[in-house]
XYZ file of C-alpha atoms in Angstrom:
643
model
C -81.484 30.708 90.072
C -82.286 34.113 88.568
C -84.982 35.714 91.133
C -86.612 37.786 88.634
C -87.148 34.699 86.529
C -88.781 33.420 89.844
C -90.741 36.338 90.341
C -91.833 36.174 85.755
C -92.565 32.693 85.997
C -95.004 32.577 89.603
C -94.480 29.476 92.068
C -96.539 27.107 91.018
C -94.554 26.843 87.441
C -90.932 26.165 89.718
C -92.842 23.622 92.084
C -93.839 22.188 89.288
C -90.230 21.456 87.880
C -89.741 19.693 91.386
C -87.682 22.512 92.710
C -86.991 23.595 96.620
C -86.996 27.899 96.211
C -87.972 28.490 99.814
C -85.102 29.748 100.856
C -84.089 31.863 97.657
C -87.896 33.346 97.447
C -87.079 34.222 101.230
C -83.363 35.730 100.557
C -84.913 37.814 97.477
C -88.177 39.523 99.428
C -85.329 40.367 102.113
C -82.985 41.871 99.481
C -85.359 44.066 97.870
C -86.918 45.174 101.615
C -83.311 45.863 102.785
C -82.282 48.872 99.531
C -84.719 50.642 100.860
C -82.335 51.602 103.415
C -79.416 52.020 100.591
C -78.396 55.723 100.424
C -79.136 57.023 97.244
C -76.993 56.890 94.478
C -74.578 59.508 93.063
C -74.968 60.902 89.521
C -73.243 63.469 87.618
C -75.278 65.275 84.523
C -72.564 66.960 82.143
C -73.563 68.700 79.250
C -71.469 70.189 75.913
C -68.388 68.364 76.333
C -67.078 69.444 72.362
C -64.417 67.722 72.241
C -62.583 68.550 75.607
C -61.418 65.404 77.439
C -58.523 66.123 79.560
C -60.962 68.211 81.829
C -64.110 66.168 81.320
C -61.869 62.917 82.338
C -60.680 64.671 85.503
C -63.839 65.649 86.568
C -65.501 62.010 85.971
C -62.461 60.157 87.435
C -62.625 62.335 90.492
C -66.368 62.394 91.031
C -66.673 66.281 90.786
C -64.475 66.894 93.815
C -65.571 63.345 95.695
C -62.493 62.159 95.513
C -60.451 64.421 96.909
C -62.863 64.633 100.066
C -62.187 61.038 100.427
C -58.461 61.340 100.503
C -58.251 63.918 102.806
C -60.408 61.559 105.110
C -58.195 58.839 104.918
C -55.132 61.195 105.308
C -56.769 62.496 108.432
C -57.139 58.570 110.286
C -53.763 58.606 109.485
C -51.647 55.381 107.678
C -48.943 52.881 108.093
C -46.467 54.246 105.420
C -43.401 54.519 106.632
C -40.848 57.219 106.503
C -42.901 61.093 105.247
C -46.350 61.778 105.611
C -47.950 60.904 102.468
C -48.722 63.942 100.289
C -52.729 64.374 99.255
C -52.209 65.951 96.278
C -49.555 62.794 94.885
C -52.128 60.077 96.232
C -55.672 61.833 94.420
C -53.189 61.643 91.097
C -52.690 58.380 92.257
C -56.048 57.749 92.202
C -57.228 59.125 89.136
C -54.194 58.819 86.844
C -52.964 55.374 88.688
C -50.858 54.162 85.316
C -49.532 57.880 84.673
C -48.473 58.903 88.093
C -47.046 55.285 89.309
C -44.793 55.541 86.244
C -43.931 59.106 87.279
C -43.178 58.191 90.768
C -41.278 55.167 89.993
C -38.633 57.166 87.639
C -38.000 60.019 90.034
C -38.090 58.104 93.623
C -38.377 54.223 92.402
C -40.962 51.572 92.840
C -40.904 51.203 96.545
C -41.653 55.192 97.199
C -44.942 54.650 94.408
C -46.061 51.340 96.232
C -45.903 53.651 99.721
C -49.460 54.725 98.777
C -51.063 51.801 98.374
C -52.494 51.684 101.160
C -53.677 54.795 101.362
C -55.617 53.674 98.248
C -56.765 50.871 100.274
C -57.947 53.101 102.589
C -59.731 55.304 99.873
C -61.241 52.143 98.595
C -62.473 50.971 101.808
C -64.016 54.299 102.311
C -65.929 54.797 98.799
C -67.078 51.254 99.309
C -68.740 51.711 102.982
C -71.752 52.989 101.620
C -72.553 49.858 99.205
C -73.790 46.631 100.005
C -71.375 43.678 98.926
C -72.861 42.208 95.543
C -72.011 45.726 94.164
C -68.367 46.295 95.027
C -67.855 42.876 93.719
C -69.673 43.826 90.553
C -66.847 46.923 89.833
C -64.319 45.123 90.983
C -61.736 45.169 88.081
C -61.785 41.674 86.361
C -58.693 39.573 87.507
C -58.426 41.557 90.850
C -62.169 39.779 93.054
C -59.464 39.589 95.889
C -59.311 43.027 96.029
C -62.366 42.203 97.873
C -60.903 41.030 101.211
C -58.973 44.334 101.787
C -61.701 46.364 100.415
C -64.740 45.072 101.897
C -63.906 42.897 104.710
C -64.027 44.234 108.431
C -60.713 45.755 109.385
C -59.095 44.460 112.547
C -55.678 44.232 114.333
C -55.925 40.302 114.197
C -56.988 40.441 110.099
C -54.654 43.550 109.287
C -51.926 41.554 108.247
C -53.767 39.410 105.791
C -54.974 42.524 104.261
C -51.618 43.992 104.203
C -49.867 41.144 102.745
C -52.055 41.179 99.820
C -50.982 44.705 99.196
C -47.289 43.555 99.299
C -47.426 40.489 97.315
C -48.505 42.645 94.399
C -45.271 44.554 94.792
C -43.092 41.697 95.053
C -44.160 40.058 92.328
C -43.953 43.262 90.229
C -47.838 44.633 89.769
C -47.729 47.584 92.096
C -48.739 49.245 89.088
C -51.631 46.840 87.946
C -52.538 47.020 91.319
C -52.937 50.395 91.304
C -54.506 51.017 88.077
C -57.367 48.252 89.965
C -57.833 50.150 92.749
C -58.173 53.784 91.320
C -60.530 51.993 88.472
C -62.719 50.634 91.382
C -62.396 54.128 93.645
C -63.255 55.810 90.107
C -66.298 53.891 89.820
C -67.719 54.118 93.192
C -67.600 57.675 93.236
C -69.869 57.815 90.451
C -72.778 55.818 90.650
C -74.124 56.959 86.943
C -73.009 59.725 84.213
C -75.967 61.273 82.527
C -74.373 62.882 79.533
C -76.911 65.333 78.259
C -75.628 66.159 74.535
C -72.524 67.045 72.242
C -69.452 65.314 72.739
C -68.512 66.420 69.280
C -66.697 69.362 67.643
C -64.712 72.103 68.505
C -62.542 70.362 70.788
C -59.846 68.276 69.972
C -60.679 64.695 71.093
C -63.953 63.619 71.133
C -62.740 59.749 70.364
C -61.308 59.774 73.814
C -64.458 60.715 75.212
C -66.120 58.257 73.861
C -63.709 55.842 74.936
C -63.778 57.321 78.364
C -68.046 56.986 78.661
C -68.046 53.889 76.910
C -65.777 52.183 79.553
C -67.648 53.521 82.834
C -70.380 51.231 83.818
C -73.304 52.676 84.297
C -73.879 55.821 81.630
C -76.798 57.096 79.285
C -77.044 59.814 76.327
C -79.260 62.439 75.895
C -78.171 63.170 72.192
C -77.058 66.834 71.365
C -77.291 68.349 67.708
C -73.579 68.085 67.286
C -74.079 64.305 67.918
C -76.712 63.634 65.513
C -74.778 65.667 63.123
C -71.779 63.014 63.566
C -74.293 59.962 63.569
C -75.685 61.366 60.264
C -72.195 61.206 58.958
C -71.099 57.676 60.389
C -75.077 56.790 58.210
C -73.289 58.600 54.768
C -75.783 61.251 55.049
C -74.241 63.939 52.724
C -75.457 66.996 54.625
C -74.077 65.311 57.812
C -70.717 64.560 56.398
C -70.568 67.880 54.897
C -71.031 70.149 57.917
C -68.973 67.938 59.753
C -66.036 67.912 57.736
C -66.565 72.024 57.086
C -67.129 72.454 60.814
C -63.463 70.141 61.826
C -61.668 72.317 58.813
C -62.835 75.652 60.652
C -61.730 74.901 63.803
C -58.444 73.323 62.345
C -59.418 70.006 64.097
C -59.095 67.730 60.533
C -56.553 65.483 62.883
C -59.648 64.364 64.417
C -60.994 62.856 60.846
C -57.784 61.431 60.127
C -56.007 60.260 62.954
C -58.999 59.402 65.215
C -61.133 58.014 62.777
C -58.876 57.148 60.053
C -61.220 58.826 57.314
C -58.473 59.584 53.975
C -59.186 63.424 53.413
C -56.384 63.353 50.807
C -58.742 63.419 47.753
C -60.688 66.207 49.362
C -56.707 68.237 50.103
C -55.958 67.745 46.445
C -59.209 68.764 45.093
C -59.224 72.168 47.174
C -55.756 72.565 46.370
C -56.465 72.817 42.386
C -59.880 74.238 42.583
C -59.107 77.274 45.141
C -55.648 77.419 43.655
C -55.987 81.117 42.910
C -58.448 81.803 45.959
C -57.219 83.749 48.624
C -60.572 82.652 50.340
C -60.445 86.260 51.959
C -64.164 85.232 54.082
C -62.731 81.746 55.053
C -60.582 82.175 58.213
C -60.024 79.659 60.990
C -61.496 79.901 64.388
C -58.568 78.352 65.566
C -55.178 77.205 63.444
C -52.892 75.923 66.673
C -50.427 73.668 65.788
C -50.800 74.472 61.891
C -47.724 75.304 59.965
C -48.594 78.351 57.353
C -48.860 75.709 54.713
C -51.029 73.451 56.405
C -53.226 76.555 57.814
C -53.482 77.459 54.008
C -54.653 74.629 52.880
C -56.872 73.947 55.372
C -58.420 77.421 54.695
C -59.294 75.602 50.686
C -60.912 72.725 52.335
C -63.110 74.584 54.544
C -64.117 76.572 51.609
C -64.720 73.804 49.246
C -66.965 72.160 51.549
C -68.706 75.276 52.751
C -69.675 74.913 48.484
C -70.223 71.558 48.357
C -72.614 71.989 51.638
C -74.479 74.691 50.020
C -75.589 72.165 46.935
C -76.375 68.745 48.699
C -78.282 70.462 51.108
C -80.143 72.187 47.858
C -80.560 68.892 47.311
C -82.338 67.467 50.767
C -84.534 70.936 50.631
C -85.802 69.868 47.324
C -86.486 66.297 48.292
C -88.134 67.609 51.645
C -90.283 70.206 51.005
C -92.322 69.677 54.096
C -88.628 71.028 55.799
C -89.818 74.489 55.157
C -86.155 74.982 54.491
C -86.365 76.478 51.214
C -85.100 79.825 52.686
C -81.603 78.817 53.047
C -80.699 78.486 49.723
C -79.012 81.291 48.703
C -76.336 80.770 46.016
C -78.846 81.625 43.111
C -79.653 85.098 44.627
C -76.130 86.560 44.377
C -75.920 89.248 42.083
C -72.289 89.020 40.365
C -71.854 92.405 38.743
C -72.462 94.201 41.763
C -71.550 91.415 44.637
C -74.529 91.404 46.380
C -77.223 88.986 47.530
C -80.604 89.271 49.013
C -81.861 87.721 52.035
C -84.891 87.977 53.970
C -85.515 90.905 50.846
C -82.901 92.713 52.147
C -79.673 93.302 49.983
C -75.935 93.092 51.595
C -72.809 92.966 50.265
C -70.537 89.770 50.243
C -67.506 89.189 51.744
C -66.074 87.102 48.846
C -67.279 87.098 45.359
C -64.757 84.454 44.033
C -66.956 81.100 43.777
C -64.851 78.691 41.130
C -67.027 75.420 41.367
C -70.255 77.481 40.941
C -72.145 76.880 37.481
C -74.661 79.588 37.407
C -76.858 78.876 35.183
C -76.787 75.976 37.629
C -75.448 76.781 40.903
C -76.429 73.762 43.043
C -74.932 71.202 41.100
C -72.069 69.981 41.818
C -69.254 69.665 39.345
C -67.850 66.062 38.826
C -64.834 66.769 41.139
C -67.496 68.093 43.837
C -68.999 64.815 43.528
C -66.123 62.728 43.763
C -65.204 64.250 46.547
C -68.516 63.587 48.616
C -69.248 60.164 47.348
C -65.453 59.073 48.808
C -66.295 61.543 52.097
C -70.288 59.485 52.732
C -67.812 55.669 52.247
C -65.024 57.067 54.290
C -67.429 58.036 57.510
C -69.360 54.879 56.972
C -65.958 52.892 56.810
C -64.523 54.043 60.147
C -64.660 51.475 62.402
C -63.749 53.282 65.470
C -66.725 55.845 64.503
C -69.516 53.038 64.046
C -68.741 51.430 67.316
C -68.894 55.279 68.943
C -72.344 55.807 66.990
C -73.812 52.469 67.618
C -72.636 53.233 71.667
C -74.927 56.739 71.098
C -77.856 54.190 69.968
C -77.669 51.906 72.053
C -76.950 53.659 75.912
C -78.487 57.271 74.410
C -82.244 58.487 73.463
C -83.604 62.062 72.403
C -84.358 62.653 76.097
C -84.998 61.000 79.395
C -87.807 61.351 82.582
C -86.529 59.811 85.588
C -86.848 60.416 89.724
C -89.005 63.799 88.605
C -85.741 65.014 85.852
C -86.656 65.634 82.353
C -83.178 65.500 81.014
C -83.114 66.990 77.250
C -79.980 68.798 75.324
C -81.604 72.092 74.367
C -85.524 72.697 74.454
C -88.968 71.823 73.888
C -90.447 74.358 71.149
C -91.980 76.528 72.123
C -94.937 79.154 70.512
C -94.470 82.987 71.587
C -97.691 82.210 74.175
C -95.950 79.332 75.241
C -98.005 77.023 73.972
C -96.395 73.184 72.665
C -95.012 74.504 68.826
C -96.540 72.232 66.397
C -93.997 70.788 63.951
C -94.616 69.024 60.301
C -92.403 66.018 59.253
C -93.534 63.891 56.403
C -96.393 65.356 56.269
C -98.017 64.418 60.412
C -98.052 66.860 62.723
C -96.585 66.637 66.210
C -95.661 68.708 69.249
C -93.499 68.434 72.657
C -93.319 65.180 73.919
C -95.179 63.075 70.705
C -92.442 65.119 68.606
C -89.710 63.947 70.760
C -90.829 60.624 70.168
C -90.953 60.726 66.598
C -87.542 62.247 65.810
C -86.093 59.130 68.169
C -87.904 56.669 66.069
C -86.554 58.489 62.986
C -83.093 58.407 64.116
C -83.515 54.760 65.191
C -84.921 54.245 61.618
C -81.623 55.531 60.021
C -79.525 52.817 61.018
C -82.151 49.937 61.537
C -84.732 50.429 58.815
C -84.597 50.073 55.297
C -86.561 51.893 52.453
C -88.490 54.765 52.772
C -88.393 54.376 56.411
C -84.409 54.707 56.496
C -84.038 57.381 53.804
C -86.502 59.687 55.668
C -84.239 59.081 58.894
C -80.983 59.951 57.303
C -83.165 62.936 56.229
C -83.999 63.457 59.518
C -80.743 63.856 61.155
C -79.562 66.007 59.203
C -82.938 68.319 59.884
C -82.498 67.974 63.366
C -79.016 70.174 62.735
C -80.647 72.845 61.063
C -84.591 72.901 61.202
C -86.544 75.336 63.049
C -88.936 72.813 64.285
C -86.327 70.566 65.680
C -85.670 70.278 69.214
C -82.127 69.918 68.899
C -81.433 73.534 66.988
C -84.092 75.224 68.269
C -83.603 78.401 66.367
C -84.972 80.577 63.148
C -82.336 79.339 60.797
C -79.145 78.254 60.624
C -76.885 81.110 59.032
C -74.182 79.464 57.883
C -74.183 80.713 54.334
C -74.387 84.596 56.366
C -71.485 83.633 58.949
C -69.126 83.424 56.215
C -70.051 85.605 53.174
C -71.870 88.362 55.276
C -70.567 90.533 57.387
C -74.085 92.452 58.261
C -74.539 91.100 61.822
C -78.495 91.775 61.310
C -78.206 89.021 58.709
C -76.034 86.715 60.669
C -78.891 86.808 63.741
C -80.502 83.562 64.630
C -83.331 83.856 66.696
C -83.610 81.267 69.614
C -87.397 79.524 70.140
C -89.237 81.154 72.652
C -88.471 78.114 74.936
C -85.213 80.105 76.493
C -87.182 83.577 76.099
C -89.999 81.691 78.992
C -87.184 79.466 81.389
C -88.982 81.457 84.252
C -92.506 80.984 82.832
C -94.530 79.487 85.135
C -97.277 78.006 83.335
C -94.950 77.229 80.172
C -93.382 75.293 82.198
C -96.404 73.632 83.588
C -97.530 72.828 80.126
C -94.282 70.965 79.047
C -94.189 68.815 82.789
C -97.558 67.967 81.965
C -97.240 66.940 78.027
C -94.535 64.865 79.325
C -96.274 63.018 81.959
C -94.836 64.401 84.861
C -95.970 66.347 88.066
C -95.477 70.109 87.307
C -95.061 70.426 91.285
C -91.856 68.899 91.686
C -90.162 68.347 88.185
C -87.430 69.927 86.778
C -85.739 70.398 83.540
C -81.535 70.104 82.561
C -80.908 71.036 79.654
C -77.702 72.586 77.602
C -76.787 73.662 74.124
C -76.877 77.281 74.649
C -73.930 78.521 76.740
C -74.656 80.132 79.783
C -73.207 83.782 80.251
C -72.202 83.567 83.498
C -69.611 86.493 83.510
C -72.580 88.652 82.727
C -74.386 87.629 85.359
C -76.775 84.895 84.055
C -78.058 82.516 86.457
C -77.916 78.657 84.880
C -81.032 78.234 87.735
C -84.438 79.279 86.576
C -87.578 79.010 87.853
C -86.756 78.932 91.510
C -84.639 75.366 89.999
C -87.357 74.061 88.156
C -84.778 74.440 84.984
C -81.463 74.045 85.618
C -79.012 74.818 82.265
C -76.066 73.101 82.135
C -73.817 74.463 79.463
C -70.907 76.042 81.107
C -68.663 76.013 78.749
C -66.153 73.339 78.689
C -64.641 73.513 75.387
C -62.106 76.690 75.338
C -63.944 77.745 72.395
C -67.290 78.794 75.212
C -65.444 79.857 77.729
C -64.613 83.966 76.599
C -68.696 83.271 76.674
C -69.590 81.759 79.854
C -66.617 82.800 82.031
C -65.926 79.416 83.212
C -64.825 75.721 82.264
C -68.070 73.546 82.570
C -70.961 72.946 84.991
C -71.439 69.433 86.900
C -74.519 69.455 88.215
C -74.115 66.252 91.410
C -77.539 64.654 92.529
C -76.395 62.994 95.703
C -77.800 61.785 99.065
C -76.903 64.909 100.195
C -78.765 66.752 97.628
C -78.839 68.651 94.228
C -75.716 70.650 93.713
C -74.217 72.836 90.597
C -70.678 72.466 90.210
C -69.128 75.616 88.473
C -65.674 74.138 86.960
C -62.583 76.160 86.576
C -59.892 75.281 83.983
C -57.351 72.494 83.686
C -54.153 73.671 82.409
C -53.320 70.049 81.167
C -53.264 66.575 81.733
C -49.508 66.719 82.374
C -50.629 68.977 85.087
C -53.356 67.034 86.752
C -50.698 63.863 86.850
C -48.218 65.938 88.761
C -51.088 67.271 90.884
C -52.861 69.999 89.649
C -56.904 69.741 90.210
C -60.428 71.393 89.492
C -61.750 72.956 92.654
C -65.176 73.806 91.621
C -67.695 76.931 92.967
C -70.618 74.578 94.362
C -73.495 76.062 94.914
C -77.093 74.091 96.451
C -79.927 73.760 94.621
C -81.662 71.606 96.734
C -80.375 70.473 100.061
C -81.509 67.581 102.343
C -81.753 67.902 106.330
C -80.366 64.314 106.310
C -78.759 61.865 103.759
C -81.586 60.778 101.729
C -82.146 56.732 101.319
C -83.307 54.715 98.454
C -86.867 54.690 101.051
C -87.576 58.464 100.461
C -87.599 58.579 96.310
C -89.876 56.807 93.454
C -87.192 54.020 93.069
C -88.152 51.836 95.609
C -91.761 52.567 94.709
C -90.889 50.474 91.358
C -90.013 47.332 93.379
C -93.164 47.481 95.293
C -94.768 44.953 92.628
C -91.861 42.346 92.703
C -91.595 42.412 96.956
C -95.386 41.608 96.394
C -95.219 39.112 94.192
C -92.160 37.574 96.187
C -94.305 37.225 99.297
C -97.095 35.455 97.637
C -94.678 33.164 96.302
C -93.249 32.594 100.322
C -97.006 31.721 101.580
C -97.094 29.372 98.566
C -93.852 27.437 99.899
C -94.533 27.770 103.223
């Protein structure tokens, strides 16, 4: 019987079904009184991923460095391996690449040397799992493998040790050292990690966000705080034209098209052959890529057209959504129809500056926003294609589902980048469809809206498809959190004064006190002992920026994982561990490769304390246990009901 249902439904309703729940009623109350003395749980917060998995994977499989702490435990009480001490570094691959690294062992020493650390791994396992009760080692235990159970969780004695142990070696005789492997670094993997709090943009710049999500959507206990770069990607898997177009332009300037194609499986072949005819004659002198590895000159080249015919075809549906939105306030960044083509100019902000490229084939000027029928074609096929991928719908509807705009738990406001902000530090107020709302009520709102885009229908839908693409670009969203987004002045002005994008006044007050106080207590929560993570804006930690603010009261975790940061930040990625032990920042340094990690190769990370505990803290000392105060209640008025 389900307790919960017995505490929901109340005593007298079972009695009346003629049922005997003394004894469950009794084993439930002494349950819930028992996790209060449960250590508390582990969980990792990882921020601006873009696109880099072989280092975000290490870090998750390994537990930020938990892991390898645990090995060189079980190293140090020693094992029954026969023949050379087992190396650390071999059995941590082991652990976190099990499928990898037993194939790798197996062709240069053979089976038997790979099956010589299992059971080390037992060992590992045993270890990881000391802290849990039962019920939730047998809940991660890898389906097919609930005997793993009796070597991982029962008492370990002389008289039992060959019970244990013959387990182990029946899997090798029979041919599954490697399944059995790939179980137990799964189930190590998994109780290192209690929960993964993954506070915005697995998307762009790197090269495989699919993985990522196919990493986080196969770890068992995970939630989203959604990044711009996200929505931006969620608009597109809706058809949202703006979305689709800033995502394709942004993939095409960091030569990362693959990603559309092979991970995703959207066709980009009408979109090659249009650029190819219509830029034809371009050089496209302003339209460079950020990065062309593993481009031939030809494919570099064309890739150069694309980016350029979408950074057009951008320019006009988003004309398009500023018309059809005037409440936006966006109509600012449209800026074809002030270029001045005689002298090659155009005027922003009513200042003049010269352009970088003047040659604009696709541009009607009489007209400039429309788009010409090949421009259309091309977009209509682009908005089917995104909403077509399979593999991208399931990632999306995995962002819906497990993710929200932000999230307030155990005293952690977890957001990606801010909460506007006035100069004064006042809440911003911010206009959408025509209401007005501000800091936590405008959090709100935009999740509704991006619920809406998927779930709705009508007027309700279209102004959520409208809305994530706003979220990308508007100053009043809490995702960009900027002046404007100068896309048209990154490419066709090289003025840096234009290019500027002012950041909200959120990241100019971090250290503000009562700003601060005035966002803890919009939200809810007690200024005294809440804290904000955030991301989106790369730390610059080579130039001494400090990620902590506030005496910890804001922690900013964007440290730069994607190779594209880290010239900026001066490392590979912040972890930031919440543990029984405390609050810690992990400051990662780069993985060369995954081919390196299998052979051995690991991220030692910089940690540094933000808050430290004089002992382990239990589930006893935090406002978790406070929540089950109501159901131990009701549980022992239903045991003097039965008694």
């Amino acid at each position: 019987m389900d307790k919960q249902a017995m505490v929901e439904q109340g005593w007298r309703e079972l009695a009346a079904e003629g049922r005997e729940n003394r004894a469950e009623t009794l084993e439930a109350c002494v349950e819930l009184l028992a996790q209060g003395a449960l250590l508390v749980d582990t969980e990792l917060f990882m921020s601006d991923i873009h696109g880099e998995y072989n280092a975000f994977s290490h870090v998750l499989r390994g537990g930020s460095g938990a892991v390898r702490v645990l090995v060189e435990k079980a190293l140090a009480e020693g094992d029954r391996a026969e023949g050379e001490p087992l190396d650390g570094d071999t059995l941590r691959s082991l652990i976190l690449y099990p499928r990898e690294k037993w194939a790798a062992l197996a062709a240069d020493e053979g089976a038997a040397a790979a099956a010589r650390y299992l059971p080390a791994m037992v060992t590992v396992a045993r270890l990881a799992a000391a802290r849990y009760p039962l019920y939730r080692v047998r809940a991660l235990l890898p389906e097919g493998f609930g005997i793993l159970e009796e070597v991982v969780c029962a008492q370990a004695t002389e008289e039992n040790y060959w019970y244990r142990w013959e387990i182990v070696e029946e899997y090798g005789k029979l041919g599954a050292g490697a399944d059995l492997a790939c179980a137990l670094g799964t189930l190590i993997q998994h109780l290192v990690v209690n929960r993964l709090h993954l506070v915005g943009d697995v998307f762009d710049r790197g090269p495989a966000p699919d993985l990522i999500m196919e990493e986080v959507m196969a770890f068992p206990s995970v939630d989203v705080q959604w990044g711009n770069h996200d929505i931006l990607w969620m608009g597109a898997a809706a058809g949202q034209p703006g979305s689709v177009a800033n995502v394709v332009r942004i993939c095409a300037r960091y030569g990362n098209l693959s990603i559309l194609e092979d991970a995703y499986g959207i066709n980009l072949r009408p979109l090659a052959a249009f650029a190819a005819q219509a830029y034809a004659e371009d050089p496209c002198v302003a339209f460079g890529l950020k990065d062309r590895t593993g481009l031939t000159d030809a494919e570099a080249e064309l890739t150069v057209k694309i980016q350029k015919a979408m950074v057009l075809i951008q320019f006009k549906v988003e004309a398009a959504l500023i018309a059809a939105n005037p409440g936006f306030g966006l109509d600012d960044r449209n800026l074809l129809h002030r270029i001045d083509r005689e002298r090659g100019t155009v005027v922003v902000d009513g200042v003049e500056y010269e352009l970088t490229d003047t040659v604009f084939p696709t541009v009607d000027w009489d007209d400039p926003y429309a788009l010409t029928p090949g421009e259309q074609a091309v977009i209509d096929h682009l908005c089917a294609a995104f909403q077509r991928s399979e593999k991208l719908q399931r990632h999306v509807r995995f962002l819906l589902d497990h993710g929200s705009l932000y999230r307030e738990d155990e005293g952690i406001l977890a957001l990606h980048a801010c909460v506007p902000l006035n100069a004064d530090g006042t809440l911003m107020e911010v206009e959408l469809f025509g209401e007005t709302y501000r800091g936590k009520s405008l959090y709100d709102k935009v999740d509704r809206c991006v619920r809406e885009a998927f779930d709705a229908e009508g007027e309700a839908r279209r102004q959520g498809l409208d809305m994530l693409w706003y979220l990308w670009l508007g100053p009043g969203s809490p995702l960009f959190a900027k002046s404007k987004m100068a896309t048209f002045e990154l490419y066709l002005i090289a003025d840096k004064v234009a290019r500027k994008e002012e950041k909200n006044a959120f990241y100019r007050l971090l250290d503000d006190e009562d700003a601060l106080d005035g966002i803890f207590q919009d939200f809810g929560m007690n200024p005294c002992t809440s804290r904000i993570v955030c991301g989106h804006v790369p730390v610059k930690v080579k130039d001494g920026e400090d990620p902590v603010k506030a005496g910890g009261r804001v922690i900013c975790i964007d440290g730069g994982w994607s190779a594209a940061y880290q010239k900026t930040t001066g490392l590979a990625g912040f972890t930031l561990v919440s543990c029984a032990q405390g609050l810690f920042l992990d400051a990662n340094e780069p993985l060369a490769s995954r081919e390196a990690a299998v052979a051995g190769a690991d991220i030692v990370a910089e940690r540094r304390e933000i808050l430290g505990c004089r002992r382990p803290q239990a589930l006893s000392d935090t406002n978790k246990i406070e929540s089950q105060d109501a159901r131990i209640a009701a549980l022992r008025e239903l045991l003097e009901g039965c008694a």
